[in-house]
Amino acid sequence: MFNLARTVRPAAIARFSRACASTHTGQSYEVNDPRNARFIGGKMKEVNPNFAVNMVAAEPIDVVGKTHIYCDGGHGALGHPRVFINLEKGVTKSCGYCGKQFRA
């Protein structure tokens, strides 16, 4: 089995563990895990801080006066296929493609 601790100097392992960023799922590996080999030699784990789930939650909820609406992404050719959504009074529902939220 591959042992990262034997192939890399201890200082490099300490530097790596400090530089390892966490993903939105909290993904992290032990020091001896072979999947860490891709970050040897000064390579850093790059994680985009703009997780999609947070960006969708930051969008305001569209309050509509109807119980049947559709969402097409709102961007013409750059949108998504039209999705029809049935709404109930006071209940928030979201589009399955883009996550846009609607309330009747």
PDB file of N, CA and C in Angstrom:
ATOM      1  N   MET A   1       0.833  -1.188   0.000  1.00  0.00           N
ATOM      2  CA  MET A   1       0.000   0.000   0.000  1.00  0.00           C
ATOM      3  C   MET A   1       0.871   1.243   0.000  1.00  0.00           C
ATOM      4  N   PHE A   2       0.445   2.260  -0.684  1.00  0.00           N
ATOM      5  CA  PHE A   2       1.164   3.520  -0.786  1.00  0.00           C
ATOM      6  C   PHE A   2       1.155   4.235   0.560  1.00  0.00           C
ATOM      7  N   ASN A   3       2.304   4.706   0.981  1.00  0.00           N
ATOM      8  CA  ASN A   3       2.404   5.409   2.255  1.00  0.00           C
ATOM      9  C   ASN A   3       2.966   6.797   2.004  1.00  0.00           C
ATOM     10  N   LEU A   4       2.116   7.799   2.032  1.00  0.00           N
ATOM     11  CA  LEU A   4       2.513   9.175   1.757  1.00  0.00           C
ATOM     12  C   LEU A   4       3.516   9.685   2.779  1.00  0.00           C
ATOM     13  N   ALA A   5       3.398   9.246   4.012  1.00  0.00           N
ATOM     14  CA  ALA A   5       4.297   9.717   5.066  1.00  0.00           C
ATOM     15  C   ALA A   5       5.742   9.296   4.801  1.00  0.00           C
ATOM     16  N   ARG A   6       5.979   8.176   4.129  1.00  0.00           N
ATOM     17  CA  ARG A   6       7.339   7.727   3.832  1.00  0.00           C
ATOM     18  C   ARG A   6       7.929   8.433   2.624  1.00  0.00           C
ATOM     19  N   THR A   7       7.115   8.897   1.696  1.00  0.00           N
ATOM     20  CA  THR A   7       7.624   9.491   0.460  1.00  0.00           C
ATOM     21  C   THR A   7       7.773  11.000   0.536  1.00  0.00           C
ATOM     22  N   VAL A   8       7.224  11.640   1.544  1.00  0.00           N
ATOM     23  CA  VAL A   8       7.262  13.100   1.649  1.00  0.00           C
ATOM     24  C   VAL A   8       7.849  13.486   3.004  1.00  0.00           C
ATOM     25  N   ARG A   9       8.629  14.560   3.009  1.00  0.00           N
ATOM     26  CA  ARG A   9       9.213  15.042   4.266  1.00  0.00           C
ATOM     27  C   ARG A   9       8.116  15.502   5.220  1.00  0.00           C
ATOM     28  N   PRO A  10       8.307  15.350   6.533  1.00  0.00           N
ATOM     29  CA  PRO A  10       7.292  15.757   7.518  1.00  0.00           C
ATOM     30  C   PRO A  10       6.893  17.225   7.396  1.00  0.00           C
ATOM     31  N   ALA A  11       7.814  18.107   7.047  1.00  0.00           N
ATOM     32  CA  ALA A  11       7.473  19.534   6.901  1.00  0.00           C
ATOM     33  C   ALA A  11       6.483  19.738   5.768  1.00  0.00           C
ATOM     34  N   ALA A  12       6.649  18.971   4.695  1.00  0.00           N
ATOM     35  CA  ALA A  12       5.722  19.090   3.563  1.00  0.00           C
ATOM     36  C   ALA A  12       4.333  18.596   3.947  1.00  0.00           C
ATOM     37  N   ILE A  13       4.274  17.544   4.770  1.00  0.00           N
ATOM     38  CA  ILE A  13       2.976  17.030   5.214  1.00  0.00           C
ATOM     39  C   ILE A  13       2.275  18.066   6.085  1.00  0.00           C
ATOM     40  N   ALA A  14       3.017  18.710   6.976  1.00  0.00           N
ATOM     41  CA  ALA A  14       2.426  19.740   7.836  1.00  0.00           C
ATOM     42  C   ALA A  14       1.932  20.907   6.999  1.00  0.00           C
ATOM     43  N   ARG A  15       2.714  21.310   5.984  1.00  0.00           N
ATOM     44  CA  ARG A  15       2.309  22.416   5.117  1.00  0.00           C
ATOM     45  C   ARG A  15       1.058  22.043   4.335  1.00  0.00           C
ATOM     46  N   PHE A  16       0.998  20.781   3.876  1.00  0.00           N
ATOM     47  CA  PHE A  16      -0.168  20.320   3.130  1.00  0.00           C
ATOM     48  C   PHE A  16      -1.423  20.322   3.996  1.00  0.00           C
ATOM     49  N   SER A  17      -1.316  19.824   5.216  1.00  0.00           N
ATOM     50  CA  SER A  17      -2.508  19.714   6.065  1.00  0.00           C
ATOM     51  C   SER A  17      -3.062  21.090   6.417  1.00  0.00           C
ATOM     52  N   ARG A  18      -2.201  22.100   6.513  1.00  0.00           N
ATOM     53  CA  ARG A  18      -2.690  23.451   6.791  1.00  0.00           C
ATOM     54  C   ARG A  18      -3.356  24.058   5.563  1.00  0.00           C
ATOM     55  N   ALA A  19      -2.898  23.683   4.367  1.00  0.00           N
ATOM     56  CA  ALA A  19      -3.397  24.296   3.138  1.00  0.00           C
ATOM     57  C   ALA A  19      -4.599  23.569   2.561  1.00  0.00           C
ATOM     58  N   CYS A  20      -5.011  22.462   3.119  1.00  0.00           N
ATOM     59  CA  CYS A  20      -6.108  21.663   2.582  1.00  0.00           C
ATOM     60  C   CYS A  20      -7.443  22.333   2.899  1.00  0.00           C
ATOM     61  N   ALA A  21      -8.118  22.783   1.862  1.00  0.00           N
ATOM     62  CA  ALA A  21      -9.415  23.442   2.028  1.00  0.00           C
ATOM     63  C   ALA A  21     -10.518  22.396   2.088  1.00  0.00           C
ATOM     64  N   SER A  22     -11.586  22.715   2.783  1.00  0.00           N
ATOM     65  CA  SER A  22     -12.713  21.802   2.911  1.00  0.00           C
ATOM     66  C   SER A  22     -13.752  22.113   1.840  1.00  0.00           C
ATOM     67  N   THR A  23     -14.330  21.068   1.248  1.00  0.00           N
ATOM     68  CA  THR A  23     -15.389  21.254   0.265  1.00  0.00           C
ATOM     69  C   THR A  23     -16.734  21.381   0.973  1.00  0.00           C
ATOM     70  N   HIS A  24     -17.791  21.596   0.207  1.00  0.00           N
ATOM     71  CA  HIS A  24     -19.118  21.753   0.803  1.00  0.00           C
ATOM     72  C   HIS A  24     -19.602  20.472   1.476  1.00  0.00           C
ATOM     73  N   THR A  25     -18.997  19.344   1.131  1.00  0.00           N
ATOM     74  CA  THR A  25     -19.367  18.080   1.773  1.00  0.00           C
ATOM     75  C   THR A  25     -18.457  17.753   2.947  1.00  0.00           C
ATOM     76  N   GLY A  26     -17.460  18.614   3.213  1.00  0.00           N
ATOM     77  CA  GLY A  26     -16.535  18.372   4.304  1.00  0.00           C
ATOM     78  C   GLY A  26     -15.498  17.313   3.971  1.00  0.00           C
ATOM     79  N   GLN A  27     -15.228  17.116   2.686  1.00  0.00           N
ATOM     80  CA  GLN A  27     -14.306  16.085   2.233  1.00  0.00           C
ATOM     81  C   GLN A  27     -12.893  16.349   2.757  1.00  0.00           C
ATOM     82  N   SER A  28     -12.307  15.356   3.377  1.00  0.00           N
ATOM     83  CA  SER A  28     -10.917  15.427   3.803  1.00  0.00           C
ATOM     84  C   SER A  28     -10.386  14.006   3.899  1.00  0.00           C
ATOM     85  N   TYR A  29      -9.080  13.867   3.725  1.00  0.00           N
ATOM     86  CA  TYR A  29      -8.455  12.560   3.756  1.00  0.00           C
ATOM     87  C   TYR A  29      -7.366  12.542   4.826  1.00  0.00           C
ATOM     88  N   GLU A  30      -7.030  11.352   5.317  1.00  0.00           N
ATOM     89  CA  GLU A  30      -5.937  11.215   6.264  1.00  0.00           C
ATOM     90  C   GLU A  30      -4.619  11.457   5.538  1.00  0.00           C
ATOM     91  N   VAL A  31      -3.566  11.743   6.284  1.00  0.00           N
ATOM     92  CA  VAL A  31      -2.270  12.055   5.694  1.00  0.00           C
ATOM     93  C   VAL A  31      -1.751  10.898   4.848  1.00  0.00           C
ATOM     94  N   ASN A  32      -1.982   9.664   5.239  1.00  0.00           N
ATOM     95  CA  ASN A  32      -1.474   8.503   4.507  1.00  0.00           C
ATOM     96  C   ASN A  32      -2.347   8.081   3.335  1.00  0.00           C
ATOM     97  N   ASP A  33      -3.427   8.763   3.086  1.00  0.00           N
ATOM     98  CA  ASP A  33      -4.333   8.388   2.007  1.00  0.00           C
ATOM     99  C   ASP A  33      -3.677   8.676   0.653  1.00  0.00           C
ATOM    100  N   PRO A  34      -3.664   7.710  -0.271  1.00  0.00           N
ATOM    101  CA  PRO A  34      -3.014   7.921  -1.574  1.00  0.00           C
ATOM    102  C   PRO A  34      -3.673   9.015  -2.419  1.00  0.00           C
ATOM    103  N   ARG A  35      -4.903   9.376  -2.119  1.00  0.00           N
ATOM    104  CA  ARG A  35      -5.555  10.439  -2.888  1.00  0.00           C
ATOM    105  C   ARG A  35      -4.921  11.803  -2.635  1.00  0.00           C
ATOM    106  N   ASN A  36      -4.127  11.920  -1.572  1.00  0.00           N
ATOM    107  CA  ASN A  36      -3.434  13.174  -1.299  1.00  0.00           C
ATOM    108  C   ASN A  36      -2.202  13.353  -2.168  1.00  0.00           C
ATOM    109  N   ALA A  37      -1.763  12.328  -2.879  1.00  0.00           N
ATOM    110  CA  ALA A  37      -0.562  12.405  -3.699  1.00  0.00           C
ATOM    111  C   ALA A  37      -0.682  13.465  -4.785  1.00  0.00           C
ATOM    112  N   ARG A  38      -1.862  13.797  -5.220  1.00  0.00           N
ATOM    113  CA  ARG A  38      -2.039  14.804  -6.273  1.00  0.00           C
ATOM    114  C   ARG A  38      -1.723  16.216  -5.788  1.00  0.00           C
ATOM    115  N   PHE A  39      -1.579  16.426  -4.484  1.00  0.00           N
ATOM    116  CA  PHE A  39      -1.297  17.752  -3.943  1.00  0.00           C
ATOM    117  C   PHE A  39       0.149  17.892  -3.459  1.00  0.00           C
ATOM    118  N   ILE A  40       1.024  16.985  -3.856  1.00  0.00           N
ATOM    119  CA  ILE A  40       2.437  17.036  -3.462  1.00  0.00           C
ATOM    120  C   ILE A  40       3.166  18.020  -4.369  1.00  0.00           C
ATOM    121  N   GLY A  41       4.183  18.650  -3.853  1.00  0.00           N
ATOM    122  CA  GLY A  41       5.009  19.541  -4.674  1.00  0.00           C
ATOM    123  C   GLY A  41       4.471  20.948  -4.745  1.00  0.00           C
ATOM    124  N   GLY A  42       3.858  21.415  -3.682  1.00  0.00           N
ATOM    125  CA  GLY A  42       3.370  22.791  -3.656  1.00  0.00           C
ATOM    126  C   GLY A  42       1.992  22.982  -4.261  1.00  0.00           C
ATOM    127  N   LYS A  43       1.388  21.919  -4.775  1.00  0.00           N
ATOM    128  CA  LYS A  43       0.046  22.044  -5.347  1.00  0.00           C
ATOM    129  C   LYS A  43      -0.962  22.214  -4.220  1.00  0.00           C
ATOM    130  N   MET A  44      -1.912  23.099  -4.423  1.00  0.00           N
ATOM    131  CA  MET A  44      -2.916  23.372  -3.408  1.00  0.00           C
ATOM    132  C   MET A  44      -4.271  22.858  -3.879  1.00  0.00           C
ATOM    133  N   LYS A  45      -5.095  22.473  -2.953  1.00  0.00           N
ATOM    134  CA  LYS A  45      -6.463  22.065  -3.260  1.00  0.00           C
ATOM    135  C   LYS A  45      -7.274  23.333  -3.452  1.00  0.00           C
ATOM    136  N   GLU A  46      -7.869  23.491  -4.622  1.00  0.00           N
ATOM    137  CA  GLU A  46      -8.654  24.679  -4.920  1.00  0.00           C
ATOM    138  C   GLU A  46     -10.137  24.356  -4.765  1.00  0.00           C
ATOM    139  N   VAL A  47     -10.818  25.145  -3.954  1.00  0.00           N
ATOM    140  CA  VAL A  47     -12.242  24.956  -3.706  1.00  0.00           C
ATOM    141  C   VAL A  47     -12.941  26.274  -3.973  1.00  0.00           C
ATOM    142  N   ASN A  48     -13.976  26.234  -4.788  1.00  0.00           N
ATOM    143  CA  ASN A  48     -14.759  27.430  -5.064  1.00  0.00           C
ATOM    144  C   ASN A  48     -15.640  27.720  -3.847  1.00  0.00           C
ATOM    145  N   PRO A  49     -15.516  28.912  -3.251  1.00  0.00           N
ATOM    146  CA  PRO A  49     -16.315  29.218  -2.060  1.00  0.00           C
ATOM    147  C   PRO A  49     -17.792  29.477  -2.365  1.00  0.00           C
ATOM    148  N   ASN A  50     -18.137  29.621  -3.639  1.00  0.00           N
ATOM    149  CA  ASN A  50     -19.519  29.898  -4.019  1.00  0.00           C
ATOM    150  C   ASN A  50     -20.257  28.596  -4.309  1.00  0.00           C
ATOM    151  N   PHE A  51     -20.672  27.898  -3.260  1.00  0.00           N
ATOM    152  CA  PHE A  51     -21.407  26.653  -3.430  1.00  0.00           C
ATOM    153  C   PHE A  51     -22.786  26.965  -3.993  1.00  0.00           C
ATOM    154  N   ALA A  52     -23.241  26.167  -4.953  1.00  0.00           N
ATOM    155  CA  ALA A  52     -24.508  26.415  -5.628  1.00  0.00           C
ATOM    156  C   ALA A  52     -25.678  26.454  -4.660  1.00  0.00           C
ATOM    157  N   VAL A  53     -25.676  25.600  -3.655  1.00  0.00           N
ATOM    158  CA  VAL A  53     -26.795  25.559  -2.722  1.00  0.00           C
ATOM    159  C   VAL A  53     -26.921  26.888  -1.970  1.00  0.00           C
ATOM    160  N   ASN A  54     -25.808  27.520  -1.662  1.00  0.00           N
ATOM    161  CA  ASN A  54     -25.845  28.819  -0.975  1.00  0.00           C
ATOM    162  C   ASN A  54     -26.284  29.933  -1.918  1.00  0.00           C
ATOM    163  N   MET A  55     -25.858  29.860  -3.183  1.00  0.00           N
ATOM    164  CA  MET A  55     -26.231  30.886  -4.152  1.00  0.00           C
ATOM    165  C   MET A  55     -27.729  30.840  -4.453  1.00  0.00           C
ATOM    166  N   VAL A  56     -28.303  29.638  -4.555  1.00  0.00           N
ATOM    167  CA  VAL A  56     -29.738  29.504  -4.813  1.00  0.00           C
ATOM    168  C   VAL A  56     -30.536  29.997  -3.608  1.00  0.00           C
ATOM    169  N   ALA A  57     -30.076  29.684  -2.405  1.00  0.00           N
ATOM    170  CA  ALA A  57     -30.782  30.118  -1.194  1.00  0.00           C
ATOM    171  C   ALA A  57     -30.757  31.633  -1.030  1.00  0.00           C
ATOM    172  N   ALA A  58     -29.757  32.299  -1.603  1.00  0.00           N
ATOM    173  CA  ALA A  58     -29.649  33.755  -1.489  1.00  0.00           C
ATOM    174  C   ALA A  58     -30.612  34.490  -2.425  1.00  0.00           C
ATOM    175  N   GLU A  59     -31.131  33.803  -3.434  1.00  0.00           N
ATOM    176  CA  GLU A  59     -32.081  34.424  -4.366  1.00  0.00           C
ATOM    177  C   GLU A  59     -33.411  34.684  -3.671  1.00  0.00           C
ATOM    178  N   PRO A  60     -34.050  35.809  -3.951  1.00  0.00           N
ATOM    179  CA  PRO A  60     -35.350  36.086  -3.320  1.00  0.00           C
ATOM    180  C   PRO A  60     -36.443  35.161  -3.857  1.00  0.00           C
ATOM    181  N   ILE A  61     -37.430  34.894  -3.034  1.00  0.00           N
ATOM    182  CA  ILE A  61     -38.565  34.055  -3.424  1.00  0.00           C
ATOM    183  C   ILE A  61     -39.538  34.900  -4.235  1.00  0.00           C
ATOM    184  N   ASP A  62     -39.947  34.401  -5.399  1.00  0.00           N
ATOM    185  CA  ASP A  62     -40.934  35.097  -6.231  1.00  0.00           C
ATOM    186  C   ASP A  62     -42.334  34.783  -5.721  1.00  0.00           C
ATOM    187  N   VAL A  63     -43.032  35.804  -5.273  1.00  0.00           N
ATOM    188  CA  VAL A  63     -44.414  35.631  -4.821  1.00  0.00           C
ATOM    189  C   VAL A  63     -45.316  35.922  -6.017  1.00  0.00           C
ATOM    190  N   VAL A  64     -46.073  34.901  -6.424  1.00  0.00           N
ATOM    191  CA  VAL A  64     -46.973  35.021  -7.574  1.00  0.00           C
ATOM    192  C   VAL A  64     -48.406  34.847  -7.089  1.00  0.00           C
ATOM    193  N   GLY A  65     -49.353  35.380  -7.828  1.00  0.00           N
ATOM    194  CA  GLY A  65     -50.755  35.299  -7.416  1.00  0.00           C
ATOM    195  C   GLY A  65     -51.487  34.137  -8.042  1.00  0.00           C
ATOM    196  N   LYS A  66     -50.770  33.149  -8.532  1.00  0.00           N
ATOM    197  CA  LYS A  66     -51.397  32.017  -9.206  1.00  0.00           C
ATOM    198  C   LYS A  66     -51.015  30.716  -8.512  1.00  0.00           C
ATOM    199  N   THR A  67     -51.766  29.665  -8.838  1.00  0.00           N
ATOM    200  CA  THR A  67     -51.432  28.350  -8.286  1.00  0.00           C
ATOM    201  C   THR A  67     -50.765  27.455  -9.323  1.00  0.00           C
ATOM    202  N   HIS A  68     -50.713  27.893 -10.592  1.00  0.00           N
ATOM    203  CA  HIS A  68     -50.049  27.139 -11.652  1.00  0.00           C
ATOM    204  C   HIS A  68     -49.109  28.092 -12.375  1.00  0.00           C
ATOM    205  N   ILE A  69     -47.840  27.796 -12.356  1.00  0.00           N
ATOM    206  CA  ILE A  69     -46.866  28.641 -13.047  1.00  0.00           C
ATOM    207  C   ILE A  69     -45.891  27.752 -13.805  1.00  0.00           C
ATOM    208  N   TYR A  70     -45.016  28.383 -14.573  1.00  0.00           N
ATOM    209  CA  TYR A  70     -43.937  27.643 -15.212  1.00  0.00           C
ATOM    210  C   TYR A  70     -42.637  28.406 -15.036  1.00  0.00           C
ATOM    211  N   CYS A  71     -41.544  27.682 -15.119  1.00  0.00           N
ATOM    212  CA  CYS A  71     -40.216  28.268 -15.053  1.00  0.00           C
ATOM    213  C   CYS A  71     -39.440  27.758 -16.259  1.00  0.00           C
ATOM    214  N   ASP A  72     -38.797  28.670 -16.977  1.00  0.00           N
ATOM    215  CA  ASP A  72     -37.957  28.286 -18.113  1.00  0.00           C
ATOM    216  C   ASP A  72     -36.527  28.800 -17.958  1.00  0.00           C
ATOM    217  N   GLY A  73     -36.158  29.183 -16.777  1.00  0.00           N
ATOM    218  CA  GLY A  73     -34.816  29.688 -16.528  1.00  0.00           C
ATOM    219  C   GLY A  73     -34.688  31.174 -16.762  1.00  0.00           C
ATOM    220  N   GLY A  74     -35.624  31.744 -17.522  1.00  0.00           N
ATOM    221  CA  GLY A  74     -35.671  33.177 -17.732  1.00  0.00           C
ATOM    222  C   GLY A  74     -34.593  33.767 -18.611  1.00  0.00           C
ATOM    223  N   HIS A  75     -33.833  32.942 -19.303  1.00  0.00           N
ATOM    224  CA  HIS A  75     -32.747  33.486 -20.103  1.00  0.00           C
ATOM    225  C   HIS A  75     -32.839  33.057 -21.564  1.00  0.00           C
ATOM    226  N   GLY A  76     -34.032  32.853 -22.072  1.00  0.00           N
ATOM    227  CA  GLY A  76     -34.200  32.485 -23.472  1.00  0.00           C
ATOM    228  C   GLY A  76     -33.470  31.203 -23.824  1.00  0.00           C
ATOM    229  N   ALA A  77     -32.569  31.294 -24.810  1.00  0.00           N
ATOM    230  CA  ALA A  77     -31.833  30.119 -25.268  1.00  0.00           C
ATOM    231  C   ALA A  77     -30.874  29.591 -24.206  1.00  0.00           C
ATOM    232  N   LEU A  78     -30.509  30.410 -23.238  1.00  0.00           N
ATOM    233  CA  LEU A  78     -29.592  29.975 -22.188  1.00  0.00           C
ATOM    234  C   LEU A  78     -30.319  29.407 -20.975  1.00  0.00           C
ATOM    235  N   GLY A  79     -31.640  29.351 -21.033  1.00  0.00           N
ATOM    236  CA  GLY A  79     -32.427  28.832 -19.907  1.00  0.00           C
ATOM    237  C   GLY A  79     -32.466  27.316 -19.897  1.00  0.00           C
ATOM    238  N   HIS A  80     -33.612  26.773 -19.479  1.00  0.00           N
ATOM    239  CA  HIS A  80     -33.791  25.323 -19.436  1.00  0.00           C
ATOM    240  C   HIS A  80     -35.183  25.003 -19.956  1.00  0.00           C
ATOM    241  N   PRO A  81     -35.492  23.721 -20.166  1.00  0.00           N
ATOM    242  CA  PRO A  81     -36.839  23.371 -20.626  1.00  0.00           C
ATOM    243  C   PRO A  81     -37.906  23.875 -19.649  1.00  0.00           C
ATOM    244  N   ARG A  82     -39.045  24.216 -20.181  1.00  0.00           N
ATOM    245  CA  ARG A  82     -40.145  24.752 -19.370  1.00  0.00           C
ATOM    246  C   ARG A  82     -40.663  23.688 -18.405  1.00  0.00           C
ATOM    247  N   VAL A  83     -40.750  24.069 -17.136  1.00  0.00           N
ATOM    248  CA  VAL A  83     -41.232  23.183 -16.082  1.00  0.00           C
ATOM    249  C   VAL A  83     -42.471  23.814 -15.470  1.00  0.00           C
ATOM    250  N   PHE A  84     -43.563  23.062 -15.397  1.00  0.00           N
ATOM    251  CA  PHE A  84     -44.795  23.566 -14.792  1.00  0.00           C
ATOM    252  C   PHE A  84     -44.809  23.179 -13.323  1.00  0.00           C
ATOM    253  N   ILE A  85     -45.171  24.139 -12.469  1.00  0.00           N
ATOM    254  CA  ILE A  85     -45.140  23.941 -11.028  1.00  0.00           C
ATOM    255  C   ILE A  85     -46.509  24.254 -10.445  1.00  0.00           C
ATOM    256  N   ASN A  86     -47.061  23.344  -9.660  1.00  0.00           N
ATOM    257  CA  ASN A  86     -48.326  23.570  -8.957  1.00  0.00           C
ATOM    258  C   ASN A  86     -48.007  24.127  -7.574  1.00  0.00           C
ATOM    259  N   LEU A  87     -48.609  25.263  -7.245  1.00  0.00           N
ATOM    260  CA  LEU A  87     -48.344  25.915  -5.963  1.00  0.00           C
ATOM    261  C   LEU A  87     -49.554  25.838  -5.047  1.00  0.00           C
ATOM    262  N   GLU A  88     -49.273  25.843  -3.751  1.00  0.00           N
ATOM    263  CA  GLU A  88     -50.319  25.932  -2.733  1.00  0.00           C
ATOM    264  C   GLU A  88     -50.100  27.231  -1.979  1.00  0.00           C
ATOM    265  N   LYS A  89     -51.142  27.790  -1.417  1.00  0.00           N
ATOM    266  CA  LYS A  89     -51.037  29.040  -0.668  1.00  0.00           C
ATOM    267  C   LYS A  89     -50.076  28.891   0.513  1.00  0.00           C
ATOM    268  N   GLY A  90     -49.106  29.780   0.598  1.00  0.00           N
ATOM    269  CA  GLY A  90     -48.175  29.806   1.715  1.00  0.00           C
ATOM    270  C   GLY A  90     -47.063  28.769   1.680  1.00  0.00           C
ATOM    271  N   VAL A  91     -46.994  27.945   0.628  1.00  0.00           N
ATOM    272  CA  VAL A  91     -45.965  26.909   0.528  1.00  0.00           C
ATOM    273  C   VAL A  91     -44.967  27.312  -0.550  1.00  0.00           C
ATOM    274  N   THR A  92     -43.691  27.245  -0.232  1.00  0.00           N
ATOM    275  CA  THR A  92     -42.650  27.578  -1.194  1.00  0.00           C
ATOM    276  C   THR A  92     -42.230  26.332  -1.942  1.00  0.00           C
ATOM    277  N   LYS A  93     -42.200  26.423  -3.272  1.00  0.00           N
ATOM    278  CA  LYS A  93     -41.735  25.321  -4.114  1.00  0.00           C
ATOM    279  C   LYS A  93     -40.634  25.861  -5.009  1.00  0.00           C
ATOM    280  N   SER A  94     -39.739  24.981  -5.424  1.00  0.00           N
ATOM    281  CA  SER A  94     -38.627  25.416  -6.259  1.00  0.00           C
ATOM    282  C   SER A  94     -38.581  24.636  -7.563  1.00  0.00           C
ATOM    283  N   CYS A  95     -37.960  25.249  -8.556  1.00  0.00           N
ATOM    284  CA  CYS A  95     -37.787  24.641  -9.869  1.00  0.00           C
ATOM    285  C   CYS A  95     -36.735  23.543  -9.759  1.00  0.00           C
ATOM    286  N   GLY A  96     -36.983  22.414 -10.380  1.00  0.00           N
ATOM    287  CA  GLY A  96     -36.050  21.301 -10.328  1.00  0.00           C
ATOM    288  C   GLY A  96     -34.784  21.524 -11.134  1.00  0.00           C
ATOM    289  N   TYR A  97     -34.820  22.441 -12.107  1.00  0.00           N
ATOM    290  CA  TYR A  97     -33.639  22.719 -12.926  1.00  0.00           C
ATOM    291  C   TYR A  97     -32.741  23.792 -12.305  1.00  0.00           C
ATOM    292  N   CYS A  98     -33.312  24.948 -12.037  1.00  0.00           N
ATOM    293  CA  CYS A  98     -32.482  26.093 -11.612  1.00  0.00           C
ATOM    294  C   CYS A  98     -32.591  26.419 -10.126  1.00  0.00           C
ATOM    295  N   GLY A  99     -33.568  25.849  -9.435  1.00  0.00           N
ATOM    296  CA  GLY A  99     -33.708  26.083  -8.005  1.00  0.00           C
ATOM    297  C   GLY A  99     -34.443  27.361  -7.646  1.00  0.00           C
ATOM    298  N   LYS A 100     -34.923  28.110  -8.637  1.00  0.00           N
ATOM    299  CA  LYS A 100     -35.677  29.338  -8.361  1.00  0.00           C
ATOM    300  C   LYS A 100     -36.897  28.989  -7.527  1.00  0.00           C
ATOM    301  N   GLN A 101     -37.172  29.813  -6.497  1.00  0.00           N
ATOM    302  CA  GLN A 101     -38.251  29.512  -5.571  1.00  0.00           C
ATOM    303  C   GLN A 101     -39.475  30.381  -5.830  1.00  0.00           C
ATOM    304  N   PHE A 102     -40.641  29.758  -5.711  1.00  0.00           N
ATOM    305  CA  PHE A 102     -41.916  30.436  -5.944  1.00  0.00           C
ATOM    306  C   PHE A 102     -42.846  30.187  -4.767  1.00  0.00           C
ATOM    307  N   ARG A 103     -43.733  31.153  -4.513  1.00  0.00           N
ATOM    308  CA  ARG A 103     -44.747  31.008  -3.472  1.00  0.00           C
ATOM    309  C   ARG A 103     -46.037  31.639  -3.986  1.00  0.00           C
ATOM    310  N   ALA A 104     -47.170  30.968  -3.744  1.00  0.00           N
ATOM    311  CA  ALA A 104     -48.465  31.485  -4.180  1.00  0.00           C
ATOM    312  C   ALA A 104     -48.978  32.532  -3.220  1.00  0.00           C
TER     313      ALA A 104
END
